[in-house]
XYZ file of C-alpha atoms in Angstrom:
428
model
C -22.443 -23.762 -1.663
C -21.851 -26.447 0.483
C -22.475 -26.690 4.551
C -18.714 -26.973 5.305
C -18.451 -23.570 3.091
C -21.295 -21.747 4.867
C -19.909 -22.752 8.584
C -16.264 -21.633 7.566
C -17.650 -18.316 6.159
C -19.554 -17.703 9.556
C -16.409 -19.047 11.541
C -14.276 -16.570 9.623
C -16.733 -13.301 10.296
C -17.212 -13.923 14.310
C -13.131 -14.687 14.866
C -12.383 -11.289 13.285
C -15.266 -9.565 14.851
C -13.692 -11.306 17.822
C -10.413 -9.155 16.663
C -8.048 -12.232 16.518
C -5.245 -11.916 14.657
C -5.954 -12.281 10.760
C -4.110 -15.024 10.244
C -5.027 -17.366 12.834
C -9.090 -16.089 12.353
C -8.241 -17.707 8.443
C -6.340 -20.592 9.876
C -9.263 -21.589 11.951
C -12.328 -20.710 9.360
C -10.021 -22.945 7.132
C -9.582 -25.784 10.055
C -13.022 -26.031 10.466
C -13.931 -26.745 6.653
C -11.146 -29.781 6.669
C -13.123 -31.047 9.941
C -16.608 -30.613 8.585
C -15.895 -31.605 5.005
C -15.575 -35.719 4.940
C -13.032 -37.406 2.407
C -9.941 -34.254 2.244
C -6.649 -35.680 3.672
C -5.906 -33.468 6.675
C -2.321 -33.454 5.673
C -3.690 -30.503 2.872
C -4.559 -28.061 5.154
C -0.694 -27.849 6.411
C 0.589 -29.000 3.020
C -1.207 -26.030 1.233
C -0.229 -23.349 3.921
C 3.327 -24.396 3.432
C 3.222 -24.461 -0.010
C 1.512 -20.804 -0.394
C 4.110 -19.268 1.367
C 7.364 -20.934 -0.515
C 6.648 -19.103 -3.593
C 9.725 -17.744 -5.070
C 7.967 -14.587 -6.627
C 7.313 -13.822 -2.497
C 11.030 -13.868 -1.808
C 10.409 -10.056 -2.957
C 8.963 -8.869 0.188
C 11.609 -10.113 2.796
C 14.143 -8.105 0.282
C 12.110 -5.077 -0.532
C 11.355 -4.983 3.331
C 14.993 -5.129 4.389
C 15.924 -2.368 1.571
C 13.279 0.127 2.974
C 14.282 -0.858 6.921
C 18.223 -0.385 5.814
C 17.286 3.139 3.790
C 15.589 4.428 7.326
C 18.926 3.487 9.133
C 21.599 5.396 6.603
C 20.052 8.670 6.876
C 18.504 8.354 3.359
C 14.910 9.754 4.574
C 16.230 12.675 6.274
C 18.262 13.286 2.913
C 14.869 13.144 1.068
C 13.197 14.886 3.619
C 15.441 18.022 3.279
C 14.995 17.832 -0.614
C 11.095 17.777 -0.052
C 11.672 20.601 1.931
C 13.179 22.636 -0.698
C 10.818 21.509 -3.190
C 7.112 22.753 -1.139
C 9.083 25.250 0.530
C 6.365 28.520 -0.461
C 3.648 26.178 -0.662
C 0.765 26.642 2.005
C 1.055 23.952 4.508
C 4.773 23.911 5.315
C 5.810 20.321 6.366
C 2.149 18.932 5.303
C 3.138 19.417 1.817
C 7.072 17.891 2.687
C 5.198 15.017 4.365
C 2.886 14.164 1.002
C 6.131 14.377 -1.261
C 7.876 12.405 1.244
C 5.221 9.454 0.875
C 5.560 9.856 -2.647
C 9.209 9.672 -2.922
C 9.866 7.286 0.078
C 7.229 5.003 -1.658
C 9.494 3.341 -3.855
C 12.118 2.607 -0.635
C 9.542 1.152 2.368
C 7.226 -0.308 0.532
C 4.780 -0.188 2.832
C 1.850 2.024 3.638
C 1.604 1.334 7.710
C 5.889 1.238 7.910
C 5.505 4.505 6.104
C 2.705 6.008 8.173
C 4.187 4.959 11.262
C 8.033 6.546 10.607
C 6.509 9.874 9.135
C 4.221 9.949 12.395
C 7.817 9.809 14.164
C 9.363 12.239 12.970
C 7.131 14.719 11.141
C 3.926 15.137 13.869
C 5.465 16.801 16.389
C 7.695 19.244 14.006
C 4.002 20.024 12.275
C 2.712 20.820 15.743
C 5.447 22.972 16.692
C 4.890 24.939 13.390
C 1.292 25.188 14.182
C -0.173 22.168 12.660
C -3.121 20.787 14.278
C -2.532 17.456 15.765
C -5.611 15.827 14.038
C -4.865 17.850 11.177
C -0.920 16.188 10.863
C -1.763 12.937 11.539
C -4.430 12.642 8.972
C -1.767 13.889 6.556
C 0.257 11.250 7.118
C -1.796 9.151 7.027
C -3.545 9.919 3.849
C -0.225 10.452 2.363
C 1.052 7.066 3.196
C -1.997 5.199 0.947
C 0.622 6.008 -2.201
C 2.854 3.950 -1.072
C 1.425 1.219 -2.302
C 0.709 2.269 -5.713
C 4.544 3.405 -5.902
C 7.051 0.401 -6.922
C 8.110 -1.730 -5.312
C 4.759 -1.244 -2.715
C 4.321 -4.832 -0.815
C 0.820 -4.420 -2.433
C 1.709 -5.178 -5.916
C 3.859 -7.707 -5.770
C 1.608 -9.783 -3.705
C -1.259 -8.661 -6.648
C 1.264 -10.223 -9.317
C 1.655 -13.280 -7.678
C -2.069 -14.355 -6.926
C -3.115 -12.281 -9.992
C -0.812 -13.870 -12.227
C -0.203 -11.167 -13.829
C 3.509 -9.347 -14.382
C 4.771 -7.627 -11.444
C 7.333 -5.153 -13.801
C 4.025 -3.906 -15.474
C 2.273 -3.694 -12.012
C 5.834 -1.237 -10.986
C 5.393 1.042 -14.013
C 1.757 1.252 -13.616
C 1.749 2.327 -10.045
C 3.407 5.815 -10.993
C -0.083 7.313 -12.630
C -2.183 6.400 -9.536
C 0.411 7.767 -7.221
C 1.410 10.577 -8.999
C -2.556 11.585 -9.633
C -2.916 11.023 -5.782
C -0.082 13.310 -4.446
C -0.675 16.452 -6.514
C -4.775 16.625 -5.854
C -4.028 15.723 -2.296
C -1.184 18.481 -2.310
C -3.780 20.635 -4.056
C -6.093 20.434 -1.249
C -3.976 20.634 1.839
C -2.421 23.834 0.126
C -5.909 25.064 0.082
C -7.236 24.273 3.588
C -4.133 25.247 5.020
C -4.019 28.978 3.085
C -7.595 28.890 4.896
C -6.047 28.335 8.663
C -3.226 30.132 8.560
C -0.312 27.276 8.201
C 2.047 29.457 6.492
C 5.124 28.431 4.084
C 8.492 27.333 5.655
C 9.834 30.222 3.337
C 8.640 33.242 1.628
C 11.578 33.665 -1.111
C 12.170 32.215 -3.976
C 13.908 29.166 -4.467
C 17.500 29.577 -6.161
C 19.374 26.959 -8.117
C 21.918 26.867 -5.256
C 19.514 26.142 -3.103
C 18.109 23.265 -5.433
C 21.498 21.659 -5.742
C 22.434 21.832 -2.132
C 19.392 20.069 -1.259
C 18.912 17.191 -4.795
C 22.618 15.878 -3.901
C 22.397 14.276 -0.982
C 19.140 12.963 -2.042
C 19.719 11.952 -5.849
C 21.423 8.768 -4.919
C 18.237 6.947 -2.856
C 15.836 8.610 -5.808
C 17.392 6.534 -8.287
C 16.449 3.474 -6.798
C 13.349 3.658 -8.179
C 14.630 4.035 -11.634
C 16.993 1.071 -10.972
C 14.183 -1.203 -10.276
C 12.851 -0.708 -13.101
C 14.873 -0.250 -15.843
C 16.160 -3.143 -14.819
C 13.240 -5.456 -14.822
C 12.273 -3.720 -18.218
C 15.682 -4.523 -19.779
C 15.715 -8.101 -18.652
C 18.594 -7.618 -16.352
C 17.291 -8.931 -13.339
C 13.572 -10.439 -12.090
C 11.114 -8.431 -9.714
C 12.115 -10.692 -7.389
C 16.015 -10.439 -8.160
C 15.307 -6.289 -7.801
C 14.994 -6.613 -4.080
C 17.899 -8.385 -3.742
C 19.787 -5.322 -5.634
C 17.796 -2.858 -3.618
C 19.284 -4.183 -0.545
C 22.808 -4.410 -1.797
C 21.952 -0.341 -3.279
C 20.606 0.703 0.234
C 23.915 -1.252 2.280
C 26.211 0.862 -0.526
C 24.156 3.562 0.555
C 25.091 3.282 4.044
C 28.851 2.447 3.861
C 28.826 6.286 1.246
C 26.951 7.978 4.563
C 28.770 6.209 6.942
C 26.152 6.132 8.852
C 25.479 1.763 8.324
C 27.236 -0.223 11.091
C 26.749 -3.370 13.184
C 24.336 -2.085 15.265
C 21.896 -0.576 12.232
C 22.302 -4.045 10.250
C 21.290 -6.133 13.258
C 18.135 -3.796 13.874
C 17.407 -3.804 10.457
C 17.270 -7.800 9.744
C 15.153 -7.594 13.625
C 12.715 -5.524 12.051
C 12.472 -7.319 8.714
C 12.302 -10.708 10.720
C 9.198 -9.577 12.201
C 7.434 -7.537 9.400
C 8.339 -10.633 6.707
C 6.918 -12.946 9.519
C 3.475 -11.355 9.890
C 2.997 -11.011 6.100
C 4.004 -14.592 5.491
C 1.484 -16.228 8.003
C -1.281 -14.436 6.256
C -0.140 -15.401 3.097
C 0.146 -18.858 4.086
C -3.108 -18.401 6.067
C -4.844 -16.358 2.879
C -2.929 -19.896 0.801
C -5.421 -22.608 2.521
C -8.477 -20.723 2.145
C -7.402 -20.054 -1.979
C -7.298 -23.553 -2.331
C -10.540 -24.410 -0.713
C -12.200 -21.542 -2.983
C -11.105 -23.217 -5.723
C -12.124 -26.442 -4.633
C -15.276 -25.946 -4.026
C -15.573 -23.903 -7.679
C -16.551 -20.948 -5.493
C -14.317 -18.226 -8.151
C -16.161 -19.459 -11.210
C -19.624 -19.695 -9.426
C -19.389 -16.226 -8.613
C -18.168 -14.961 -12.242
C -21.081 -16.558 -13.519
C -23.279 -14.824 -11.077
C -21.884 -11.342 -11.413
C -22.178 -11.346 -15.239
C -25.372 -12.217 -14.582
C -27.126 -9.772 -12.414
C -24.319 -7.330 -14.534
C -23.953 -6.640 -17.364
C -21.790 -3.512 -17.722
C -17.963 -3.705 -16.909
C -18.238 0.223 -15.603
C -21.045 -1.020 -12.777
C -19.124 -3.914 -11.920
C -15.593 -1.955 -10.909
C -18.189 0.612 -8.785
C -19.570 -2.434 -7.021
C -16.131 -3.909 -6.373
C -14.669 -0.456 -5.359
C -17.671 -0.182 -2.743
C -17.408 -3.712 -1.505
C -13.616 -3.508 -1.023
C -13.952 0.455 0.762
C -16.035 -1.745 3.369
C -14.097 -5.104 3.944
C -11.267 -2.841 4.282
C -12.598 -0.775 7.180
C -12.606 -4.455 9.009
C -9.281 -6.878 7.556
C -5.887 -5.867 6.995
C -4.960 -5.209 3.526
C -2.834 -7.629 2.559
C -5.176 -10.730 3.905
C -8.447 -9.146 2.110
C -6.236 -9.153 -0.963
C -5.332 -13.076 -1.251
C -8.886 -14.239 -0.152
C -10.847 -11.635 -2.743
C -8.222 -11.408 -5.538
C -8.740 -15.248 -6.861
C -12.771 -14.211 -6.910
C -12.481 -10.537 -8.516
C -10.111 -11.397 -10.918
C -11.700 -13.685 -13.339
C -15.186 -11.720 -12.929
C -12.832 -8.736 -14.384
C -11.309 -10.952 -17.158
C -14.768 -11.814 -17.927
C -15.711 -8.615 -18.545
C -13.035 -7.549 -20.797
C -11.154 -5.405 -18.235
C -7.196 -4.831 -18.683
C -5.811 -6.777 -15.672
C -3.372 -3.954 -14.931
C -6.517 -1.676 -14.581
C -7.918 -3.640 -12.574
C -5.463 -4.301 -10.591
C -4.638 -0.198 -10.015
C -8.401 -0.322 -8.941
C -8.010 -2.935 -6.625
C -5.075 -2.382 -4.426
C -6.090 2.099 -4.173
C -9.937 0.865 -3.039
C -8.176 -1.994 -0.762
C -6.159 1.318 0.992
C -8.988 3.226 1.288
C -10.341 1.044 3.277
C -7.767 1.029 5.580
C -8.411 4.823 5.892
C -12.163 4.564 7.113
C -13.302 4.029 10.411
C -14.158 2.049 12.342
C -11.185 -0.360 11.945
C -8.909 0.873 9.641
C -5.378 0.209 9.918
C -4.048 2.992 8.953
C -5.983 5.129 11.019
C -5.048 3.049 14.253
C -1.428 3.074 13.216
C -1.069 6.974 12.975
C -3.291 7.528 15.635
C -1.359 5.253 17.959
C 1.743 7.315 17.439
C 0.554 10.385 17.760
C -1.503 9.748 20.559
C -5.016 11.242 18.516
C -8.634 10.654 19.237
C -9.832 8.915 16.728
C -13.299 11.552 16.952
C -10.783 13.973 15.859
C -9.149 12.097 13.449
C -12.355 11.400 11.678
C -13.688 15.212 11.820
C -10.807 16.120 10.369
C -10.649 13.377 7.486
C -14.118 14.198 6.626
C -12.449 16.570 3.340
C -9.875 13.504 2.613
C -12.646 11.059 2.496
C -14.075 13.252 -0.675
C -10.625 13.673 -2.360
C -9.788 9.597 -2.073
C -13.259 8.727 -3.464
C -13.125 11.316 -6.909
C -9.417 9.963 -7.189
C -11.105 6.519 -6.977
C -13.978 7.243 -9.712
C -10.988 8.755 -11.984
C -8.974 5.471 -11.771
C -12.054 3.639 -12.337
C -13.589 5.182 -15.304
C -10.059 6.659 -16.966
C -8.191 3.517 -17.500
C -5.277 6.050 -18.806
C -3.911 6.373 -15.529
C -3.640 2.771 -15.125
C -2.145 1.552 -17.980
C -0.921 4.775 -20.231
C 2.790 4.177 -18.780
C 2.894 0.495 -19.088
C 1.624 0.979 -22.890
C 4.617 3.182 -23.619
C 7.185 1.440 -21.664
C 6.661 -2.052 -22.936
C-alpha cells in the first residue's frame, strides 16, 4: 500500500470522527491522495466525481424518491395505514404491530429506511403513547421496522448495490421480498410477545369480518400494486429498473388526481423534498465515485481478495467476518457511503469464493442496516430519536431484545441462502 493510500485512509477516519459531513470527509481523504500522489492529472479527481454520479442506472433514485414523497402527499399511507390496522387488529401490541406491517408495505413506495423511520415517527409515536405505548418502546419499533425497507423493492439500497455491484437490479427487487418478509413476521412475533407481557392490549377484541376486510383493502389495493407493477414489469421486459421509477411517479401522480388530494401545493413540496434527498445521495455517490477509482488504481480490491482467501478459506467464515465488520462501520458512516467505498472490495472476495452475488448482496445491504441500528452513531437511531424527542439510554435499554432478533435474522440470511435467492430462482 502506498504512502498517499495510508495518509488518505487516516485523513478519511479523523474527518468523520470529526463528524463532517460524509461526503465532503471522502472528498477530502480523496483530495489529499491526488496532492500526495505525484504524476495523476488533477483534472481526475473532478472528472471522476462527475462521472460517478451521471450514471443512468442512478436516474432511479431521483424517481423512486419523488414516487415515495408524492405517495406521502395523496393520502396513500394513511390508506395503508387503516388496512394495517385491520390486518393486526387482535394482535398484542396494537399500533406496534400496524407500524411493522406499515414498514413492510410502505417499503416498496419510500424507498428509504430513514424517510420511512422519520414519517412513521410522525405520525404513529404519539398515537402509540396515547394507547399506552412506552415512548422508548415506540420509537424503537419504528425504528427497527424501518430496516425492511431496504430489502423491499424498490429500497434506495439495492439499486445503488446493482449499480456498483454490477449485478441486475430486477433480481436484486425480487430477492428483497424473502429478507423482508422473514424480518417482519419474527419481529411481529416478538413485539406480540413482549407486549402480551406489558399489558399493550389489541385495538380490537372481535373478530375480523369480510366487511370489515373489504372496507379497509379498497382504498389501499391501488398503492399495494405498485409493487407488483415494478416488477412484473422489469421481469416482462416492459420497462428498465430505471424506467420503473419513472412509472412509479406517473402511478403515484394518478394516484393523487383518483384521491383528489394532489394539487399545486403537494407537487411543489414534493419535487422540494426530492431536490434535497436526491442531492445528499448524489454527493456521496459522487464523493464514494473518486475514492472507487483510486481503489482500483492502486489494485487495492484485488490485493485484498487475495489476502482474504488467504487467511480464509471457508466461504461460511468469510460472510460472518463481513457481517461483523459491516455491523461496526455502520454504527459510524451512513449507509449508503459505506456501501460504494466497501462494495468494490467485498464483492470480488465473494465471487472468489463461489458465493451467489444476489446472496451476497441480501447479506450485505441487512448487515449495512444493522449498523445503522447500533449505537453509538447510528442513523437510524438518531433519526427516530430526534423525532420523538427519546434518550438515546432509553432507546438502547429498550433495543437490547431487537439487537438479538436482527442478529439470528442475520445468521439465517447468512447460512440459508434460500431466502436470498429462492424467489429470484423461480421468477427468472
Amino acid at each position: 500500500m502506498s504512502t498517499g493510500v495510508m495518509i488518505m485512509t487516516v485523513t478519511l477516519l479523523v474527518l468523520l470522527f470529526l463528524k463532517l459531513p460524509v461526503f465532503v470527509a471522502i472528498l477530502g481523504a480523496s483530495a489529499v491522495y491526488f496532492v500526495l500522489t505525484p504524476g495523476i492529472n488533477p483534472a481526475v479527481f473532478a472528472q471522476q466525481a462527475i462521472t460517478g454520479a451521471e450514471s443512468v442506472t442512478l436516474l432511479a433514485i431521483p424517481f423512486f424518491v419523488c414516487a415515495g414523497v408524492l405517495m406521502n402527499y395523496t393520502g396513500v399511507t394513511k390508506r395503508i395505514m387503516d388496512f394495517c390496522a385491520v390486518l393486526t387488529g387482535r394482535m398484542y401490541g396494537g399500533l406496534s404491530q400496524v407500524n411493522i406491517l406499515l414498514s413492510t408495505l410502505m417499503g416498496g413506495l419510500s424507498g428509504s429506511a430513514l424517510a420511512d423511520a422519520a414519517m412513521e415517527a410522525k405520525m404513529l409515536v404519539p398515537e402509540m403513547e396515547k394507547k399506552g405505548i412506552g415512548r422508548a418502546f415506540s420509537t424503537v419499533v419504528t425504528a427497527a421496522s424501518s430496516m425492511i425497507t431496504p430489502l423491499i423493492p424498490p429500497g434506495i439500497g439495492l439499486i445503488l448495490y446493482g449499480c456498483i455491484a454490477n449485478v441486475s437490479i430486477g433480481k436484486l427487487f425480487v430477492a428483497g421480498f424473502g429478507p423482508g418478509v422473514l424480518l417482519c413476521a419474527t419481529m411481529m412475533f416478538m413485539v406480540s410477545r413482549i407486549s402480551k407481557k406489558r399489558g399493550y392490549l389489541p385495538l380490537r377484541t372481535e373478530k375480523m369480518h369480510p366487511s370489515m376486510f373489504w372496507k379497509s383493502f379498497r382504498p389501499a389495493v391501488l398503492p399495494l400494486c405498485l409493487p407488483i407493477i415494478i416488477i412484473g414489469g422489469v421481469r416482462l421486459g416492459v420497462f428498465t429498473a430505471t424506467e420503473a421509477g419513472s412509472v412509479a411517479i406517473v402511478y403515484a401522480a394518478i394516484l393523487g388526481i383518483v384521491y383528489r388530494e394532489l394539487g399545486f401545493k403537494e407537487i411543489a413540496q414534493g419535487l422540494k423534498e426530492t431536490l434535497q434527498t436526491t442531492s445528499s445521495i448524489m454527493l456521496i455517490v459522487a464523493a464514494a465515485s473518486t475514492f472507487s477509482w483510486i481503489l482500483t488504481k492502486e489494485m487495492i480490491p484485488q490485493r485484498f481478495t487475495e489476502w482474504m482467501i488467504q487467511m480464509i478459506n471457508n466461504k461460511w467464515i468469510f460472510l460472518v467476518a463481513v457481517d461483523i465488520f459491516l455491523i461496526f462501520v455502520g454504527m459510524f458512516v451512513e449507509g449508503n457511503a459505506s456501501m460504494i467505498v466497501l462494495v468494490p472490495l467485498f464483492a470480488p472476495a465473494a465471487a472468489a469464493y463461489g458465493i451467489d452475488p444476489i446472496h451476497f448482496a441480501m447479506v450485505f445491504i441487512f448487515a449495512n442496516a444493522i449498523g445503522a441500528f447500533t449505537p453509538p452513531m447510528g442513523t437510524l437511531m438518531f433519526v427516530a430519536c430526534g423525532v420523538t424527542k427519546c434518550p438515546t439510554r432509553d432507546f438502547i435499554k429498550e433495543a437490547a431484545p431487537f439487537y438479538a432478533l436482527l442478529f439470528g435474522c442475520l445468521l439465517i440470511l447468512t447460512f440459508v441462502p434460500l431466502f436470498s435467492t429462492g424467489l429470484v430462482n423461480l421468477v427468472y
